[in-house]
């Protein structure tokens, strides 16, 4: 049995099904991210594990024990809430000591723990300050400190960086990874921000409409999305309908292009995914098809181009500047062409239309 | 031009205050007037106040008032706070219906509330101090709810969950996290209930039955016998009590804000 296990867990609110027969395994001491758009069931999954919601059916196991009916206060799990949820009438010290006081720890132990936790989140000497005197980023650090002093087996983080500005968010990502290393416990992180998920996670669970779409390492998820939803949600991509003629040869937009994928059968309709940074632009006639630049935006690190080509508007990222109206050729090396099965169920079809 | 505008606005403000407070001011001045006349100033005296203490009827009414006011406001605070917590955790639609229902007694004419409560009580219990307490609870509860509810709403939902998450039982979480946050609301609700109960005449008059008198109904019965200066003193005391309570409610609110800064 895995460290954390969701076994056929279903949950609905007001007859609206949020999770449908969810099965999920999480290994000990990993950083797992639940990633998906709002309403995909990721927060519900987290709240079920935290004990704030009860599943309609199914079981949740922690370390082999059935914790489905265990209330939140008896679970060895602590949570960092989206809006911090610090207790406004207490000092920072009192906030951090809240859980330890309940466990009736000794004064010296609590003092040591507070010192250690504040050091870990880079806020030494803030013991006596009031919550109101802190910035959003600092409040979030205190929320983390308050959760980890209880030495939970699992730390749940519900979009903890959502309210912070970009720069701060990036700093906090590194700090969270550092804290994770130091503590050596399991982190379950919920976010809708794909960049956050790719940066921090050992494993990403992509969810949509109550179903798990794909589980894998950040590299897997980014480079080999299993369906159009994942491909579209994780980063930007060109998703083109095509036909798998045979192994390692796909046809789309009227041209046949070699690829590295096998096992799809012959003459099978598929979706072809090509990341915008994988498209190489060259002089007309040098690639597998020619097109015209229709738009060019400067994005800092790269230019974002729209290229009208073969009846499809391609999104291309390049570091070189191109004039609007310039004729170019498109080329993609076989390794960077990702083939996906066409969605089979209606649900998956719906997801595609939603985008 | 600006000065003219400013002057005009002060003049207007003064006029408003004059009309608002002149009647009470006259009453207070008369309560210290050492003369039976309502028009002649006969010198300063406390004797009407001293006379009050030797009047057994009035002293009895004072005792009744204190008993009724305290017991009704304490019970109304308990009821109203529980109701506010209940309403806060209801579904939106149900909460709106409940709030509407608690609103109606606030807007209802006192005399209608008084008569209907009297009709209801006579059916079950003899009218007396007990029925007055019940009536006062009935009209005080909404004030408590309206003071506690905003406090609950400003308290982050997640705070209670966070307390549970850190190992608190529901009771401990309420005592340590929810209660300290809503306490100022509970206190001002209690003070409002005190003020309302102390001030009420109409509803008390209809539900008190024979022989029971609070200060305000006592004042009314005495007035019918003829106006005596003692009554000015009694009215002044009632006014000052309500005024002090209001000041406490307001200053408490401001004090809290400064602590927060």
Coordinates of C-alpha atoms in Angstrom, one line a residue:
Chain A
X1 CA 0.0 0.0 0.0
X2 CA 1.2 3.5 -0.9
X3 CA 1.7 6.3 1.7
X4 CA -1.4 8.1 0.7
X5 CA -4.1 6.4 -1.2
X6 CA -7.5 7.7 -2.5
X7 CA -9.6 4.7 -3.3
X8 CA -12.6 5.3 -5.6
X9 CA -13.4 8.6 -3.9
X10 CA -16.4 10.5 -5.1
X11 CA -17.7 13.9 -3.9
X12 CA -20.5 16.2 -5.0
X13 CA -21.8 19.5 -3.8
X14 CA -25.5 20.3 -4.4
X15 CA -25.8 17.4 -6.8
X16 CA -22.8 18.7 -8.8
X17 CA -20.3 15.9 -9.1
X18 CA -16.8 17.3 -8.3
X19 CA -14.8 14.1 -8.0
X20 CA -15.8 10.9 -9.8
X21 CA -14.3 7.7 -8.5
X22 CA -10.9 9.3 -8.0
X23 CA -8.0 6.9 -7.5
X24 CA -4.7 8.5 -6.5
X25 CA -1.5 7.2 -4.9
X26 CA 1.1 9.5 -3.4
X27 CA 4.6 8.3 -2.3
X28 CA 6.2 9.3 1.0
X29 CA 8.5 12.3 0.9
X30 CA 7.6 13.6 -2.5
X31 CA 6.4 17.0 -3.7
X32 CA 3.2 16.4 -5.5
X33 CA 1.2 19.1 -7.2
X34 CA -2.5 18.9 -8.2
X35 CA -2.7 21.1 -11.2
X36 CA -5.8 22.2 -13.1
X37 CA -8.3 25.0 -13.9
X38 CA -10.7 26.2 -11.2
X39 CA -13.5 23.7 -10.6
X40 CA -11.4 20.7 -11.6
X41 CA -11.6 19.1 -8.2
X42 CA -8.0 19.8 -7.0
X43 CA -9.0 21.8 -3.9
X44 CA -11.7 19.3 -3.0
X45 CA -9.1 16.5 -3.2
X46 CA -6.9 18.5 -0.8
X47 CA -9.7 19.3 1.6
X48 CA -10.7 15.6 1.6
X49 CA -7.2 14.7 2.7
X50 CA -7.1 17.5 5.3
X51 CA -10.4 16.2 6.8
X52 CA -12.5 19.3 6.0
X53 CA -14.8 17.4 3.8
X54 CA -16.1 13.9 3.9
X55 CA -16.3 11.9 0.7
X56 CA -19.7 10.6 -0.5
X57 CA -18.2 7.3 -1.2
X58 CA -14.7 5.7 -1.3
X59 CA -11.9 5.5 1.2
X60 CA -8.8 7.5 2.0
X61 CA -5.8 5.8 3.5
X62 CA -2.7 7.3 5.2
X63 CA 0.2 5.0 5.9
X64 CA -2.1 2.0 5.5
X65 CA -4.7 3.3 8.0
X66 CA -8.2 4.2 6.9
X67 CA -8.6 7.9 7.8
X68 CA -11.8 8.5 5.9
X69 CA -13.9 9.1 9.0
X70 CA -11.1 10.8 11.1
X71 CA -11.9 14.5 11.8
X72 CA -9.3 17.1 10.8
X73 CA -8.0 17.7 14.3
X74 CA -6.9 14.1 14.7
X75 CA -5.0 13.7 11.4
X76 CA -1.2 14.1 11.3
X77 CA -1.6 16.5 8.5
X78 CA -1.3 20.3 8.5
X79 CA -2.5 22.8 6.0
X80 CA -1.3 26.2 4.6
X81 CA -4.4 27.9 3.6
X82 CA -4.9 30.1 0.5
X83 CA -5.7 33.2 2.5
X84 CA -3.2 32.4 5.3
X85 CA -6.0 32.1 7.9
X86 CA -3.8 33.4 10.7
X87 CA -5.5 34.2 14.0
X88 CA -5.8 38.0 14.0
X89 CA -6.0 38.5 17.7
X90 CA -2.8 36.6 18.5
X91 CA 0.8 37.5 18.0
X92 CA 3.0 35.6 15.6
X93 CA 4.4 33.6 18.5
X94 CA 0.9 32.7 19.7
X95 CA -0.1 31.7 16.2
X96 CA 2.8 29.4 15.8
X97 CA 2.4 27.9 19.3
X98 CA -1.3 27.2 18.7
X99 CA -0.9 23.6 17.7
X100 CA 1.9 22.9 20.2
X101 CA -0.2 24.2 23.1
X102 CA -3.0 21.8 22.2
X103 CA -0.4 19.0 22.3
X104 CA 0.6 20.2 25.7
X105 CA 4.3 20.5 24.9
X106 CA 6.6 22.1 27.4
X107 CA 7.4 25.8 27.3
X108 CA 11.0 25.3 26.4
X109 CA 10.1 22.9 23.6
X110 CA 7.6 25.4 22.2
X111 CA 10.1 28.3 22.4
X112 CA 12.7 26.2 20.6
X113 CA 10.2 25.2 17.9
X114 CA 9.1 28.8 17.3
X115 CA 12.7 29.9 16.9
X116 CA 13.5 27.1 14.5
X117 CA 10.4 27.6 12.4
X118 CA 10.9 31.4 12.2
X119 CA 14.5 30.8 11.1
X120 CA 13.3 28.3 8.5
X121 CA 11.0 30.9 6.9
X122 CA 13.5 33.7 7.2
X123 CA 11.6 35.7 9.8
X124 CA 13.9 35.5 12.9
X125 CA 13.0 37.8 15.7
X126 CA 9.4 38.4 14.6
X127 CA 7.9 36.5 17.7
X128 CA 6.2 39.5 19.3
X129 CA 4.9 41.2 16.2
X130 CA 1.2 41.4 15.4
X131 CA -0.3 39.8 12.3
X132 CA -1.4 43.2 10.9
X133 CA 2.2 44.5 10.8
X134 CA 3.1 41.9 8.2
X135 CA 3.0 41.9 4.4
X136 CA 1.2 39.2 2.4
X137 CA 4.4 37.3 1.8
X138 CA 5.4 37.4 5.4
X139 CA 2.0 36.3 6.5
X140 CA 2.3 33.3 4.2
X141 CA 5.6 32.4 5.7
X142 CA 4.1 32.5 9.2
X143 CA 1.3 30.3 8.0
X144 CA 3.9 27.8 6.8
X145 CA 5.8 28.1 10.1
X146 CA 2.6 27.5 12.1
X147 CA 1.8 24.4 10.1
X148 CA 5.3 22.8 10.2
X149 CA 6.1 23.1 13.9
X150 CA 3.6 20.3 14.5
X151 CA 5.8 18.0 12.5
X152 CA 3.0 16.8 10.2
X153 CA 3.5 13.7 8.0
X154 CA 1.9 15.6 5.2
X155 CA 1.8 19.3 4.5
X156 CA -1.1 20.5 2.4
X157 CA -0.7 23.8 0.5
X158 CA -3.8 25.3 -1.1
X159 CA -2.6 27.8 -3.7
X160 CA -0.5 29.5 -1.0
X161 CA 1.3 31.9 -3.4
X162 CA -1.8 32.9 -5.3
X163 CA -2.1 36.3 -3.6
X164 CA 1.6 37.3 -4.0
X165 CA 3.2 39.3 -6.8
X166 CA 5.3 37.6 -9.4
X167 CA 8.8 38.3 -8.0
X168 CA 7.8 37.3 -4.5
X169 CA 6.1 34.2 -5.9
X170 CA 9.3 33.0 -7.6
X171 CA 11.3 33.6 -4.4
X172 CA 8.8 31.7 -2.3
X173 CA 8.9 28.8 -4.8
X174 CA 12.6 28.3 -4.1
X175 CA 12.0 28.7 -0.3
X176 CA 9.3 26.1 -0.4
X177 CA 11.6 23.7 -2.2
X178 CA 14.3 24.4 0.4
X179 CA 11.8 23.8 3.3
X180 CA 10.7 20.6 1.7
X181 CA 14.3 19.4 1.5
X182 CA 15.0 20.4 5.1
X183 CA 11.8 18.7 6.6
X184 CA 11.7 15.6 4.4
X185 CA 8.0 15.3 4.5
X186 CA 5.3 14.9 1.8
X187 CA 4.0 18.1 0.3
X188 CA 0.7 18.1 -1.5
X189 CA 0.4 21.4 -3.4
X190 CA -2.6 22.7 -5.2
X191 CA -2.3 25.3 -7.9
X192 CA -3.7 26.4 -11.3
X193 CA -0.3 28.0 -12.2
X194 CA 1.5 25.6 -14.5
X195 CA 4.8 27.3 -14.1
X196 CA 4.7 26.9 -10.3
X197 CA 3.9 23.2 -10.8
X198 CA 6.7 22.6 -13.3
X199 CA 9.3 24.4 -11.1
X200 CA 8.6 22.7 -7.7
X201 CA 7.1 19.3 -8.2
X202 CA 8.5 15.8 -8.2
X203 CA 5.1 14.6 -9.6
X204 CA 2.4 16.6 -11.2
X205 CA -1.2 15.4 -11.3
X206 CA -3.2 17.2 -14.0
X207 CA -6.9 17.3 -13.2
X208 CA -9.9 18.5 -15.1
X209 CA -13.7 18.2 -14.3
X210 CA -13.1 15.8 -11.5
X211 CA -10.9 13.4 -13.5
X212 CA -7.2 12.9 -13.4
X213 CA -5.9 13.7 -16.9
X214 CA -2.2 12.7 -16.5
X215 CA 0.3 11.9 -13.7
X216 CA 3.9 12.3 -14.3
X217 CA 7.2 14.2 -13.7
X218 CA 7.2 17.8 -14.9
X219 CA 9.3 16.8 -17.9
X220 CA 6.8 14.0 -18.8
X221 CA 3.9 16.3 -18.5
X222 CA 5.4 19.0 -20.6
X223 CA 7.1 17.0 -23.3
X224 CA 4.7 14.1 -23.6
X225 CA 1.2 15.3 -22.8
X226 CA -1.3 12.4 -23.1
X227 CA -4.2 14.4 -24.4
X228 CA -5.1 17.8 -25.8
X229 CA -6.3 19.1 -22.5
X230 CA -2.9 18.5 -20.8
X231 CA -1.0 19.8 -23.9
X232 CA -3.1 23.0 -23.9
X233 CA -3.1 23.6 -20.2
X234 CA 0.6 23.1 -19.6
X235 CA 2.2 25.8 -21.6
X236 CA 1.2 26.9 -25.1
X237 CA 1.0 24.6 -28.0
X238 CA -0.1 24.1 -31.5
X239 CA -2.7 21.3 -31.6
X240 CA -3.5 20.1 -35.1
X241 CA -5.7 17.3 -36.3
X242 CA -3.8 14.7 -38.3
X243 CA -3.7 11.2 -39.5
X244 CA -1.2 8.6 -38.4
X245 CA -0.3 7.0 -41.7
X246 CA 1.9 4.3 -40.1
X247 CA 4.5 4.1 -37.4
X248 CA 6.8 7.2 -37.4
X249 CA 4.9 9.0 -40.2
X250 CA 2.1 11.4 -39.6
X251 CA 0.1 13.6 -42.1
X252 CA -1.4 16.9 -41.2
X253 CA -2.4 20.1 -43.1
X254 CA -1.7 18.3 -46.3
X255 CA 1.9 17.3 -45.7
X256 CA 3.5 14.1 -44.5
X257 CA 6.1 14.5 -41.7
X258 CA 8.3 12.0 -40.0
X259 CA 8.0 11.6 -36.3
X260 CA 9.2 9.2 -33.6
X261 CA 5.9 7.9 -32.2
X262 CA 4.8 4.3 -32.8
X263 CA 1.9 2.0 -32.0
X264 CA -1.0 4.2 -33.0
X265 CA -1.9 1.8 -35.9
X266 CA -2.3 2.8 -39.5
X267 CA -4.5 5.6 -40.9
X268 CA -5.7 6.5 -37.4
X269 CA -7.0 10.1 -36.7
X270 CA -4.8 11.7 -34.0
X271 CA -4.0 15.1 -32.5
X272 CA -0.5 16.4 -33.3
X273 CA 1.1 18.7 -30.6
X274 CA 4.0 21.0 -31.4
X275 CA 5.3 23.4 -28.8
X276 CA 5.8 26.9 -30.2
X277 CA 9.5 27.0 -29.2
X278 CA 10.1 23.8 -31.3
X279 CA 9.0 25.3 -34.6
X280 CA 12.1 26.4 -36.6
X281 CA 11.6 29.2 -39.1
X282 CA 13.8 29.4 -42.3
X283 CA 13.9 30.7 -45.8
X284 CA 10.9 29.7 -48.0
X285 CA 11.2 26.2 -49.4
X286 CA 13.6 25.0 -46.7
X287 CA 11.0 23.4 -44.4
X288 CA 8.1 21.0 -44.7
X289 CA 5.7 23.9 -45.5
X290 CA 5.7 27.6 -46.2
X291 CA 3.7 30.4 -44.6
X292 CA 3.4 34.1 -43.9
X293 CA 4.1 36.0 -40.6
X294 CA 0.9 37.7 -39.6
X295 CA 1.8 39.0 -36.2
X296 CA 4.9 39.6 -34.1
X297 CA 5.0 40.5 -30.5
X298 CA 8.1 41.2 -28.3
X299 CA 7.9 39.2 -25.1
X300 CA 11.2 39.9 -23.5
X301 CA 13.1 36.6 -23.8
X302 CA 11.6 35.9 -27.2
X303 CA 9.3 37.1 -30.0
X304 CA 5.8 35.5 -30.2
X305 CA 4.8 35.1 -33.8
X306 CA 1.7 34.1 -35.5
X307 CA 2.3 32.3 -38.8
X308 CA -0.4 31.6 -41.3
X309 CA 0.5 28.3 -42.8
X310 CA -1.4 25.5 -44.4
X311 CA -4.7 26.9 -43.3
X312 CA -3.7 26.9 -39.6
X313 CA -2.4 29.8 -37.5
X314 CA 0.8 28.6 -35.9
X315 CA 2.1 30.0 -32.6
X316 CA 5.9 30.2 -32.8
X317 CA 8.4 31.4 -30.2
X318 CA 11.8 32.6 -31.6
X319 CA 14.6 34.8 -30.5
X320 CA 15.0 36.3 -34.0
X321 CA 12.9 39.2 -35.3
X322 CA 10.7 38.7 -38.3
X323 CA 8.7 41.3 -40.3
X324 CA 4.9 41.0 -40.6
X325 CA 4.2 39.8 -44.1
X326 CA 7.6 38.0 -44.4
X327 CA 7.4 34.6 -46.1
X328 CA 9.1 31.8 -44.2
X329 CA 9.3 28.0 -44.0
X330 CA 8.4 25.9 -41.0
X331 CA 10.4 22.9 -39.8
X332 CA 10.1 20.7 -36.8
X333 CA 12.5 17.9 -36.0
X334 CA 10.8 14.5 -35.6
X335 CA 11.6 14.2 -31.9
X336 CA 9.6 17.4 -31.1
X337 CA 6.4 16.2 -32.7
X338 CA 4.1 14.7 -30.1
X339 CA 1.2 12.5 -31.2
X340 CA -1.9 12.0 -29.0
X341 CA -4.9 9.8 -29.3
X342 CA -8.1 11.6 -30.2
X343 CA -10.4 12.0 -27.2
X344 CA -12.7 9.1 -27.0
X345 CA -15.2 9.9 -24.2
X346 CA -17.7 12.8 -24.4
X347 CA -16.2 14.3 -21.3
X348 CA -12.8 14.7 -22.9
X349 CA -14.5 16.2 -26.0
X350 CA -16.2 18.8 -23.7
X351 CA -12.9 19.8 -22.2
X352 CA -11.5 20.6 -25.6
X353 CA -14.4 22.8 -26.5
X354 CA -14.1 24.6 -23.2
X355 CA -10.7 25.9 -24.0
Chain B
X1 CA -16.6 82.8 0.0
X2 CA -15.3 79.6 1.7
X3 CA -15.7 81.3 5.1
X4 CA -19.3 82.2 4.3
X5 CA -19.9 78.6 3.3
X6 CA -18.2 77.3 6.5
X7 CA -20.2 79.7 8.7
X8 CA -23.4 78.7 7.1
X9 CA -22.7 75.0 7.6
X10 CA -21.9 75.5 11.2
X11 CA -25.0 77.6 11.7
X12 CA -27.1 74.8 10.1
X13 CA -25.4 72.2 12.3
X14 CA -26.1 74.3 15.4
X15 CA -29.7 74.6 14.4
X16 CA -30.1 70.8 14.0
X17 CA -28.5 70.2 17.4
X18 CA -30.7 72.9 19.0
X19 CA -33.9 71.3 17.8
X20 CA -32.7 67.8 18.7
X21 CA -31.5 68.6 22.2
X22 CA -33.4 71.7 23.4
X23 CA -36.3 69.7 24.8
X24 CA -34.0 67.4 26.8
X25 CA -32.0 70.4 27.9
X26 CA -35.1 72.1 29.3
X27 CA -36.0 68.9 31.2
X28 CA -32.5 68.6 32.7
X29 CA -32.5 72.3 33.7
X30 CA -35.9 72.0 35.3
X31 CA -34.8 68.9 37.2
X32 CA -32.4 71.1 39.1
X33 CA -34.8 74.1 39.5
X34 CA -35.6 74.9 43.2
X35 CA -39.2 76.0 42.4
X36 CA -42.4 74.2 41.5
X37 CA -42.9 76.6 38.5
X38 CA -42.0 75.6 35.0
X39 CA -41.1 79.1 34.0
X40 CA -39.3 80.7 37.0
X41 CA -35.8 79.8 38.0
X42 CA -35.8 79.4 41.7
X43 CA -32.1 78.5 42.2
X44 CA -30.1 75.2 42.0
X45 CA -31.1 72.2 44.0
X46 CA -30.7 68.4 44.2
X47 CA -33.8 68.0 46.3
X48 CA -36.0 66.4 43.6
X49 CA -33.4 63.7 43.1
X50 CA -33.2 63.2 46.9
X51 CA -37.0 63.0 47.0
X52 CA -36.9 60.2 44.5
X53 CA -35.0 58.0 46.9
X54 CA -37.6 58.4 49.6
X55 CA -40.4 57.5 47.2
X56 CA -41.1 53.8 47.7
X57 CA -43.0 53.4 44.5
X58 CA -40.2 54.8 42.4
X59 CA -37.5 52.8 44.3
X60 CA -39.6 49.6 43.6
X61 CA -39.8 50.5 39.9
X62 CA -36.1 51.0 39.8
X63 CA -35.5 47.5 41.2
X64 CA -38.0 46.0 38.7
X65 CA -36.3 47.9 35.9
X66 CA -32.8 46.6 36.8
X67 CA -34.1 43.0 37.1
X68 CA -36.0 43.1 33.9
X69 CA -33.3 44.9 31.9
X70 CA -30.4 42.7 33.1
X71 CA -32.1 39.4 32.8
X72 CA -33.7 40.2 29.4
X73 CA -30.5 41.5 27.9
X74 CA -28.4 38.6 29.1
X75 CA -30.9 36.1 27.8
X76 CA -31.3 38.0 24.5
X77 CA -27.5 38.1 24.1
X78 CA -27.2 34.4 24.5
X79 CA -30.1 33.7 22.1
X80 CA -29.0 36.4 19.6
X81 CA -25.4 35.2 19.5
X82 CA -26.5 31.6 19.0
X83 CA -28.9 32.7 16.3
X84 CA -26.2 34.8 14.5
X85 CA -23.9 31.8 14.5
X86 CA -26.6 29.6 13.1
X87 CA -27.6 32.1 10.4
X88 CA -24.0 32.6 9.4
X89 CA -23.5 28.9 8.6
X90 CA -26.9 28.6 6.8
X91 CA -27.2 28.4 3.1
X92 CA -27.5 31.9 1.6
X93 CA -31.2 31.7 0.7
X94 CA -32.2 30.3 4.1
X95 CA -30.0 32.9 5.9
X96 CA -31.7 35.7 3.9
X97 CA -35.2 34.4 5.0
X98 CA -34.1 34.2 8.6
X99 CA -32.6 37.7 8.5
X100 CA -35.8 39.0 7.0
X101 CA -37.8 37.3 9.7
X102 CA -35.7 38.9 12.5
X103 CA -36.0 42.3 10.7
X104 CA -39.8 42.4 11.0
X105 CA -40.0 43.0 14.7
X106 CA -37.5 45.9 14.3
X107 CA -39.7 47.6 11.8
X108 CA -43.0 46.7 13.4
X109 CA -44.8 49.5 15.3
X110 CA -44.1 49.1 19.0
X111 CA -47.8 49.3 19.9
X112 CA -48.6 46.5 17.5
X113 CA -45.8 44.4 18.9
X114 CA -47.0 45.3 22.4
X115 CA -50.7 44.4 21.9
X116 CA -49.9 41.2 20.0
X117 CA -47.5 40.0 22.7
X118 CA -50.1 40.9 25.4
X119 CA -52.7 38.8 23.6
X120 CA -50.3 35.9 23.2
X121 CA -49.0 36.0 26.8
X122 CA -52.5 36.3 28.4
X123 CA -53.3 33.0 26.7
X124 CA -50.5 31.1 28.6
X125 CA -49.2 33.1 31.6
X126 CA -50.4 35.8 33.9
X127 CA -48.9 39.2 33.0
X128 CA -46.2 40.3 35.3
X129 CA -42.4 40.8 35.4
X130 CA -41.9 37.4 33.7
X131 CA -44.0 38.4 30.7
X132 CA -42.2 41.7 30.4
X133 CA -38.8 39.9 30.4
X134 CA -40.1 37.7 27.6
X135 CA -41.3 40.7 25.6
X136 CA -38.0 42.5 26.0
X137 CA -36.1 39.4 24.9
X138 CA -38.3 39.3 21.8
X139 CA -37.4 42.8 20.7
X140 CA -33.8 42.8 21.8
X141 CA -32.7 39.6 20.0
X142 CA -32.6 41.3 16.5
X143 CA -30.2 44.0 17.8
X144 CA -27.8 41.3 19.2
X145 CA -28.0 39.4 15.9
X146 CA -27.2 42.6 13.9
X147 CA -24.2 43.3 16.1
X148 CA -22.7 39.8 16.1
X149 CA -23.3 38.8 12.4
X150 CA -20.9 41.3 10.8
X151 CA -18.2 40.1 13.2
X152 CA -18.7 36.6 12.1
X153 CA -18.7 37.6 8.5
X154 CA -15.4 39.5 8.8
X155 CA -13.8 36.4 10.5
X156 CA -12.2 34.3 7.8
X157 CA -14.0 31.0 7.4
X158 CA -10.6 29.4 7.1
X159 CA -9.6 30.5 10.7
X160 CA -11.9 28.0 12.2
X161 CA -10.7 25.3 9.9
X162 CA -7.1 26.3 10.6
X163 CA -7.7 25.8 14.3
X164 CA -9.2 22.3 13.6
X165 CA -6.2 21.6 11.3
X166 CA -3.8 22.4 14.1
X167 CA -5.5 19.9 16.4
X168 CA -8.2 21.9 18.1
X169 CA -11.6 20.2 19.0
X170 CA -14.6 22.2 17.8
X171 CA -15.2 23.6 21.3
X172 CA -11.5 24.6 21.7
X173 CA -11.5 26.2 18.2
X174 CA -14.6 28.2 19.0
X175 CA -13.3 29.4 22.4
X176 CA -9.8 30.3 21.2
X177 CA -10.4 31.6 17.7
X178 CA -14.1 32.4 17.0
X179 CA -15.1 33.8 20.4
X180 CA -12.3 36.4 20.7
X181 CA -13.2 37.7 17.3
X182 CA -16.9 38.1 17.8
X183 CA -16.8 39.2 21.5
X184 CA -16.8 42.9 20.7
X185 CA -20.0 42.3 18.6
X186 CA -21.5 40.3 21.4
X187 CA -20.7 43.1 23.9
X188 CA -22.2 45.9 21.8
X189 CA -25.2 43.7 21.1
X190 CA -25.6 43.3 24.9
X191 CA -25.3 47.0 25.5
X192 CA -27.8 47.7 22.7
X193 CA -30.2 45.3 24.3
X194 CA -29.7 47.1 27.7
X195 CA -30.5 50.4 26.1
X196 CA -33.6 49.1 24.3
X197 CA -34.9 47.4 27.3
X198 CA -34.3 50.5 29.5
X199 CA -35.9 52.8 27.1
X200 CA -38.9 50.8 26.2
X201 CA -42.3 52.1 27.3
X202 CA -45.0 50.9 24.8
X203 CA -44.3 47.2 24.8
X204 CA -43.7 47.1 28.5
X205 CA -46.9 49.0 29.2
X206 CA -49.0 46.4 27.4
X207 CA -47.2 43.3 28.8
X208 CA -46.6 44.3 32.4
X209 CA -50.0 43.6 34.0
X210 CA -51.3 45.3 37.1
X211 CA -49.0 46.4 39.9
X212 CA -45.7 46.0 38.1
X213 CA -43.9 49.1 37.0
X214 CA -40.6 49.9 35.4
X215 CA -39.2 53.4 35.6
X216 CA -40.7 54.4 32.2
X217 CA -44.2 53.1 33.0
X218 CA -43.9 54.5 36.5
X219 CA -43.2 57.9 35.0
X220 CA -46.3 57.6 32.8
X221 CA -48.6 56.7 35.7
X222 CA -47.2 59.5 37.9
X223 CA -47.6 62.0 35.1
X224 CA -51.3 61.3 34.9
X225 CA -51.7 62.2 38.6
X226 CA -50.0 65.6 37.9
X227 CA -46.7 66.9 36.9
X228 CA -44.2 67.0 39.8
X229 CA -40.6 68.1 39.6
X230 CA -39.5 64.7 40.8
X231 CA -40.5 63.4 37.4
X232 CA -38.1 65.7 35.7
X233 CA -35.4 64.2 37.8
X234 CA -36.5 60.7 37.0
X235 CA -36.6 61.5 33.3
X236 CA -33.2 63.0 33.4
X237 CA -31.8 59.9 35.1
X238 CA -33.4 57.7 32.4
X239 CA -32.0 59.9 29.6
X240 CA -28.5 59.9 31.2
X241 CA -28.5 56.1 31.6
X242 CA -29.3 55.6 27.9
X243 CA -26.8 58.4 26.9
X244 CA -24.0 56.8 28.9
X245 CA -24.7 53.4 27.4
X246 CA -24.6 54.8 23.9
X247 CA -21.3 56.6 24.7
X248 CA -19.9 53.3 25.9
X249 CA -21.0 51.5 22.8
X250 CA -19.4 54.1 20.6
X251 CA -16.1 54.5 22.5
X252 CA -15.7 50.7 22.7
X253 CA -15.9 50.5 18.9
X254 CA -13.2 53.2 18.5
X255 CA -10.9 51.8 21.1
X256 CA -10.9 48.4 19.3
X257 CA -9.9 50.1 16.0
X258 CA -6.9 51.8 17.7
X259 CA -5.7 48.6 19.1
X260 CA -5.8 47.0 15.7
X261 CA -3.5 49.7 14.3

